[in-house]
Amino acid sequence: MLTFKLLDKISTDYSGYNQLGKFYNFCLAYNNTKIHIDFTNIEWFDGNMCALLLAMLYSLERSNNLLFETEYGIIKEKFNVLFRNGFLRDSNEIVDDRKSTVPVMAFDCNAKDEFCNYVDHELLSHRGMPDNLDNNLKERIYEDLLEVFCNTNHHANTKDPFFVGGQYYPRIGILKFSMVDLGDGFLNRVSKATGGEVTSHLESIIWALAGNSSKLILDQTPGSLGIRSMYKYCAENKGVMQIVSGDGFWSSEYANTIFEEGRVITSPFRGTTINLIFKK
């Protein structure tokens, strides 16, 4: 049987994304078969990155008719968070008694009410969210996330599900939250909106972060500013925002470094991934 060995750490960063990207691109070469995912040599797995892995599995199952298997015993021993957050399930349910996960889920693109309920009850009410999160800030984050979700159907041009999940680390007071869509990414619409002036994935991410709106230019309607608003929130509250689209990886942590304009992903995936890191 075909086997892919995950290695090192699957963290919420450039390296972690590339690790999962290598898995995805390896699998793309095969059709109508089963692939074993080997977790033996992984040292760490951020629970929120399950949203990205789930999106990859969904995509590969449908595009290449692939099936996947893994050794549940090893994962329960080393990374039971993958059961506690709902990414994996078996007959022996593992309860998240630590209250450290934000469930990994996939929402149909039309499931607005269900997504709103998830954001309200699973994310914004989580014990790992910042202590200064008053009602005004909650409403701001709620509206920004809802706009990202709703724009998936319109901007990203996809009917595929929207994948989410999060993980809280109480010892360091950080909650990491990931959102993944399987659409066109940023570049297609931004290139159209700029008359072809923007030609790379990284340029398209930076264009959107600057507060530009492809919706305003192409559709003559206001909107598409949720990403800019989330970026401002992170900057004002010591948080971190990461955006991955096409082969572009941008992170607010890269400010004032040689990677300030972002980095090129060597093993890209479809659509767009947005990671938010909230500091308590």
Tab-separated table of C-alpha atoms in Angstrom:
chain	number	residue	atom	x	y	z
A	1	MET	CA	0.000	0.000	0.000
A	2	LEU	CA	1.126	3.537	-0.705
A	3	THR	CA	2.353	5.338	2.412
A	4	PHE	CA	3.126	8.981	3.099
A	5	LYS	CA	5.172	9.762	6.202
A	6	LEU	CA	4.423	13.079	7.855
A	7	LEU	CA	7.573	14.487	9.457
A	8	ASP	CA	8.792	16.969	12.050
A	9	LYS	CA	6.151	19.440	13.238
A	10	ILE	CA	2.820	20.466	11.746
A	11	SER	CA	2.723	23.940	13.256
A	12	THR	CA	0.751	27.006	12.232
A	13	ASP	CA	3.535	28.473	10.139
A	14	TYR	CA	5.258	28.309	6.768
A	15	SER	CA	6.945	24.990	7.511
A	16	GLY	CA	3.764	23.342	8.777
A	17	TYR	CA	1.804	24.409	5.705
A	18	ASN	CA	4.529	23.112	3.401
A	19	GLN	CA	4.554	19.771	5.236
A	20	LEU	CA	0.866	19.239	4.543
A	21	GLY	CA	1.327	20.638	1.041
A	22	LYS	CA	3.893	17.926	0.318
A	23	PHE	CA	1.346	15.317	1.380
A	24	TYR	CA	-1.296	16.820	-0.914
A	25	ASN	CA	0.995	17.034	-3.943
A	26	PHE	CA	2.270	13.495	-3.368
A	27	CYS	CA	-1.296	12.189	-3.405
A	28	LEU	CA	-2.203	14.129	-6.560
A	29	ALA	CA	-0.064	11.727	-8.586
A	30	TYR	CA	-2.387	8.794	-7.817
A	31	ASN	CA	-5.958	7.821	-8.625
A	32	ASN	CA	-8.432	5.160	-7.476
A	33	THR	CA	-6.313	3.813	-4.644
A	34	LYS	CA	-5.810	3.908	-0.869
A	35	ILE	CA	-3.018	5.838	0.860
A	36	HIS	CA	-1.773	5.248	4.388
A	37	ILE	CA	-0.922	8.402	6.361
A	38	ASP	CA	1.920	7.636	8.779
A	39	PHE	CA	2.013	9.826	11.910
A	40	THR	CA	4.872	7.902	13.568
A	41	ASN	CA	7.612	10.480	12.965
A	42	ILE	CA	5.687	13.656	13.784
A	43	GLU	CA	6.798	15.556	16.878
A	44	TRP	CA	3.897	18.021	17.024
A	45	PHE	CA	0.535	18.705	15.399
A	46	ASP	CA	-1.355	21.978	15.943
A	47	GLY	CA	-5.012	21.000	16.294
A	48	ASN	CA	-6.247	23.880	14.146
A	49	MET	CA	-4.208	22.584	11.200
A	50	CYS	CA	-6.667	19.683	11.035
A	51	ALA	CA	-8.942	22.080	9.153
A	52	LEU	CA	-6.353	22.255	6.371
A	53	LEU	CA	-5.729	18.504	6.379
A	54	LEU	CA	-9.478	17.817	6.282
A	55	ALA	CA	-9.818	20.146	3.279
A	56	MET	CA	-7.005	18.292	1.517
A	57	LEU	CA	-8.574	14.891	2.186
A	58	TYR	CA	-11.949	16.116	0.935
A	59	SER	CA	-10.386	17.531	-2.233
A	60	LEU	CA	-8.338	14.414	-2.989
A	61	GLU	CA	-11.240	12.046	-2.377
A	62	ARG	CA	-13.306	13.893	-4.967
A	63	SER	CA	-10.695	14.789	-7.574
A	64	ASN	CA	-8.677	11.556	-7.546
A	65	ASN	CA	-11.069	9.052	-5.950
A	66	LEU	CA	-8.586	8.368	-3.152
A	67	LEU	CA	-9.209	6.667	0.181
A	68	PHE	CA	-7.094	7.205	3.286
A	69	GLU	CA	-6.253	5.249	6.405
A	70	THR	CA	-4.043	5.734	9.445
A	71	GLU	CA	-3.172	4.046	12.739
A	72	TYR	CA	-5.593	5.357	15.339
A	73	GLY	CA	-3.602	3.823	18.201
A	74	ILE	CA	-0.501	5.894	17.465
A	75	ILE	CA	-2.523	9.083	17.105
A	76	LYS	CA	-4.435	8.492	20.356
A	77	GLU	CA	-1.137	7.998	22.155
A	78	LYS	CA	0.714	10.964	20.661
A	79	PHE	CA	-1.924	13.420	19.429
A	80	ASN	CA	-5.291	12.686	21.015
A	81	VAL	CA	-6.224	16.287	20.222
A	82	LEU	CA	-7.108	14.967	16.755
A	83	PHE	CA	-9.885	12.986	18.442
A	84	ARG	CA	-10.834	15.650	20.976
A	85	ASN	CA	-11.436	18.218	18.225
A	86	GLY	CA	-13.558	15.843	16.140
A	87	PHE	CA	-11.137	15.420	13.240
A	88	LEU	CA	-11.008	11.665	13.897
A	89	ARG	CA	-13.716	9.521	15.480
A	90	ASP	CA	-14.099	5.919	16.559
A	91	SER	CA	-16.405	3.916	18.812
A	92	ASN	CA	-14.711	5.245	21.962
A	93	GLU	CA	-15.527	8.940	22.023
A	94	ILE	CA	-12.875	11.159	23.611
A	95	VAL	CA	-14.362	14.161	25.386
A	96	ASP	CA	-12.491	17.467	25.292
A	97	ASP	CA	-12.474	17.781	29.075
A	98	ARG	CA	-9.620	20.277	28.829
A	99	LYS	CA	-11.859	22.680	26.881
A	100	SER	CA	-8.881	23.436	24.650
A	101	THR	CA	-10.263	22.754	21.185
A	102	VAL	CA	-12.502	24.622	18.781
A	103	PRO	CA	-14.199	21.792	16.837
A	104	VAL	CA	-12.942	20.938	13.369
A	105	MET	CA	-15.919	21.226	11.039
A	106	ALA	CA	-16.888	21.639	7.391
A	107	PHE	CA	-19.763	23.967	6.520
A	108	ASP	CA	-21.763	23.877	3.320
A	109	CYS	CA	-21.373	27.174	1.484
A	110	ASN	CA	-25.059	27.964	2.105
A	111	ALA	CA	-25.003	27.072	5.814
A	112	LYS	CA	-24.756	30.671	7.011
A	113	ASP	CA	-26.861	30.182	10.146
A	114	GLU	CA	-24.883	27.124	11.218
A	115	PHE	CA	-21.589	28.933	10.680
A	116	CYS	CA	-22.796	31.961	12.658
A	117	ASN	CA	-23.815	29.689	15.522
A	118	TYR	CA	-20.381	28.028	15.448
A	119	VAL	CA	-18.532	31.354	15.571
A	120	ASP	CA	-20.738	32.619	18.387
A	121	HIS	CA	-20.792	29.528	20.609
A	122	GLU	CA	-17.573	27.662	19.785
A	123	LEU	CA	-15.068	30.433	19.018
A	124	LEU	CA	-16.076	33.765	20.541
A	125	SER	CA	-17.288	32.111	23.763
A	126	HIS	CA	-14.167	29.961	24.125
A	127	ARG	CA	-12.143	30.356	27.320
A	128	GLY	CA	-9.030	30.915	25.223
A	129	MET	CA	-10.224	34.115	23.574
A	130	PRO	CA	-8.646	37.410	24.753
A	131	ASP	CA	-9.733	38.772	28.140
A	132	ASN	CA	-10.418	42.201	26.624
A	133	LEU	CA	-12.995	40.806	24.200
A	134	ASP	CA	-15.986	43.033	24.949
A	135	ASN	CA	-19.247	42.940	23.004
A	136	ASN	CA	-18.015	45.482	20.456
A	137	LEU	CA	-14.894	43.458	19.655
A	138	LYS	CA	-16.918	40.247	19.510
A	139	GLU	CA	-19.308	41.830	17.036
A	140	ARG	CA	-16.397	43.083	14.943
A	141	ILE	CA	-14.751	39.649	14.746
A	142	TYR	CA	-18.124	37.995	14.143
A	143	GLU	CA	-18.895	40.255	11.183
A	144	ASP	CA	-15.402	39.862	9.708
A	145	LEU	CA	-15.511	36.064	9.867
A	146	LEU	CA	-19.017	36.011	8.450
A	147	GLU	CA	-17.898	38.146	5.506
A	148	VAL	CA	-15.008	35.781	4.795
A	149	PHE	CA	-17.416	32.836	4.881
A	150	CYS	CA	-20.004	34.488	2.632
A	151	ASN	CA	-17.378	35.678	0.144
A	152	THR	CA	-16.223	32.099	-0.377
A	153	ASN	CA	-19.231	31.434	-2.566
A	154	HIS	CA	-19.050	34.754	-4.424
A	155	HIS	CA	-15.332	35.562	-4.683
A	156	ALA	CA	-13.715	32.149	-4.447
A	157	ASN	CA	-16.133	30.705	-6.996
A	158	THR	CA	-16.696	27.399	-5.213
A	159	LYS	CA	-19.562	25.322	-3.883
A	160	ASP	CA	-17.210	23.166	-1.822
A	161	PRO	CA	-17.400	23.270	1.983
A	162	PHE	CA	-15.673	25.816	4.210
A	163	PHE	CA	-13.350	24.166	6.748
A	164	VAL	CA	-12.605	25.519	10.229
A	165	GLY	CA	-10.973	24.495	13.493
A	166	GLY	CA	-9.024	25.871	16.428
A	167	GLN	CA	-6.739	25.008	19.324
A	168	TYR	CA	-6.101	26.769	22.639
A	169	TYR	CA	-2.765	26.550	24.463
A	170	PRO	CA	-3.486	27.660	28.059
A	171	ARG	CA	0.148	27.592	29.207
A	172	ILE	CA	1.074	30.319	26.741
A	173	GLY	CA	-2.347	31.958	26.452
A	174	ILE	CA	-2.744	31.551	22.688
A	175	LEU	CA	-5.703	30.370	20.606
A	176	LYS	CA	-5.060	29.438	16.978
A	177	PHE	CA	-7.954	29.364	14.516
A	178	SER	CA	-7.870	28.252	10.867
A	179	MET	CA	-10.296	28.743	7.963
A	180	VAL	CA	-9.874	27.019	4.592
A	181	ASP	CA	-11.796	27.277	1.323
A	182	LEU	CA	-11.259	25.361	-1.921
A	183	GLY	CA	-11.889	28.214	-4.320
A	184	ASP	CA	-9.894	30.221	-6.833
A	185	GLY	CA	-7.721	32.053	-4.324
A	186	PHE	CA	-7.030	35.792	-4.339
A	187	LEU	CA	-5.162	36.252	-7.596
A	188	ASN	CA	-7.907	35.596	-10.141
A	189	ARG	CA	-10.265	38.375	-9.019
A	190	VAL	CA	-7.530	40.786	-7.956
A	191	SER	CA	-5.856	40.470	-11.352
A	192	LYS	CA	-9.174	41.286	-13.042
A	193	ALA	CA	-9.799	44.193	-10.674
A	194	THR	CA	-6.376	45.696	-11.387
A	195	GLY	CA	-6.454	45.163	-15.134
A	196	GLY	CA	-3.671	42.607	-14.908
A	197	GLU	CA	-1.296	44.791	-12.882
A	198	VAL	CA	-1.203	42.287	-10.019
A	199	THR	CA	0.402	39.113	-11.334
A	200	SER	CA	1.473	37.044	-8.306
A	201	HIS	CA	-0.358	35.425	-5.416
A	202	LEU	CA	1.654	37.358	-2.838
A	203	GLU	CA	0.927	40.655	-4.572
A	204	SER	CA	-2.786	39.853	-4.541
A	205	ILE	CA	-2.728	39.155	-0.796
A	206	ILE	CA	-0.935	42.427	-0.056
A	207	TRP	CA	-3.358	44.290	-2.353
A	208	ALA	CA	-6.314	43.016	-0.309
A	209	LEU	CA	-4.619	43.736	3.031
A	210	ALA	CA	-4.163	47.347	1.943
A	211	GLY	CA	-7.946	47.729	2.038
A	212	ASN	CA	-8.630	47.396	-1.681
A	213	SER	CA	-11.889	45.717	-2.701
A	214	SER	CA	-12.314	43.626	-5.837
A	215	LYS	CA	-16.035	43.536	-5.059
A	216	LEU	CA	-16.240	47.321	-5.239
A	217	ILE	CA	-14.323	47.450	-8.527
A	218	LEU	CA	-15.843	44.458	-10.324
A	219	ASP	CA	-19.367	44.439	-8.893
A	220	GLN	CA	-19.799	48.114	-7.986
A	221	THR	CA	-20.943	47.110	-4.497
A	222	PRO	CA	-19.196	47.777	-1.174
A	223	GLY	CA	-17.666	44.963	0.823
A	224	SER	CA	-14.720	42.568	0.938
A	225	LEU	CA	-13.025	44.490	3.742
A	226	GLY	CA	-13.239	41.737	6.361
A	227	ILE	CA	-9.636	40.697	5.791
A	228	ARG	CA	-8.360	44.246	6.247
A	229	SER	CA	-10.445	44.580	9.416
A	230	MET	CA	-9.099	41.315	10.865
A	231	TYR	CA	-5.575	42.440	10.058
A	232	LYS	CA	-6.155	45.694	11.953
A	233	TYR	CA	-7.625	43.814	14.914
A	234	CYS	CA	-4.561	41.554	15.129
A	235	ALA	CA	-2.212	44.539	14.896
A	236	GLU	CA	-4.083	46.362	17.658
A	237	ASN	CA	-4.332	43.362	19.995
A	238	LYS	CA	-0.954	41.614	19.649
A	239	GLY	CA	-2.456	38.873	17.503
A	240	VAL	CA	-1.137	37.256	14.345
A	241	MET	CA	-2.748	36.845	10.945
A	242	GLN	CA	-1.553	34.517	8.196
A	243	ILE	CA	-2.934	34.224	4.667
A	244	VAL	CA	-2.016	31.469	2.226
A	245	SER	CA	-3.309	31.635	-1.341
A	246	GLY	CA	-1.821	29.876	-4.331
A	247	ASP	CA	1.928	29.778	-3.762
A	248	GLY	CA	1.895	32.843	-1.507
A	249	PHE	CA	2.353	32.686	2.273
A	250	TRP	CA	1.998	35.983	4.137
A	251	SER	CA	2.186	36.509	7.910
A	252	SER	CA	1.935	39.630	10.052
A	253	GLU	CA	4.786	38.129	12.088
A	254	TYR	CA	7.073	38.838	9.137
A	255	ALA	CA	6.850	42.613	9.616
A	256	ASN	CA	10.299	44.253	9.565
A	257	THR	CA	11.989	41.055	8.365
A	258	ILE	CA	13.321	39.922	4.994
A	259	PHE	CA	9.992	38.116	4.504
A	260	GLU	CA	7.849	41.204	5.065
A	261	GLU	CA	6.340	40.806	1.577
A	262	GLY	CA	5.689	37.106	2.203
A	263	ARG	CA	7.221	33.802	1.121
A	264	VAL	CA	6.650	31.457	-1.799
A	265	ILE	CA	5.160	28.077	-0.904
A	266	THR	CA	7.064	25.180	-2.469
A	267	SER	CA	4.136	22.746	-2.157
A	268	PRO	CA	0.956	24.778	-2.705
A	269	PHE	CA	-2.645	23.716	-2.143
A	270	ARG	CA	-5.941	24.943	-3.567
A	271	GLY	CA	-7.976	27.915	-2.425
A	272	THR	CA	-7.176	30.119	0.540
A	273	THR	CA	-6.188	29.431	4.131
A	274	ILE	CA	-6.481	32.114	6.806
A	275	ASN	CA	-4.947	31.539	10.233
A	276	LEU	CA	-5.697	33.813	13.177
A	277	ILE	CA	-3.709	33.661	16.403
A	278	PHE	CA	-5.411	35.318	19.370
A	279	LYS	CA	-3.381	36.219	22.457
A	280	LYS	CA	-5.176	36.086	25.779
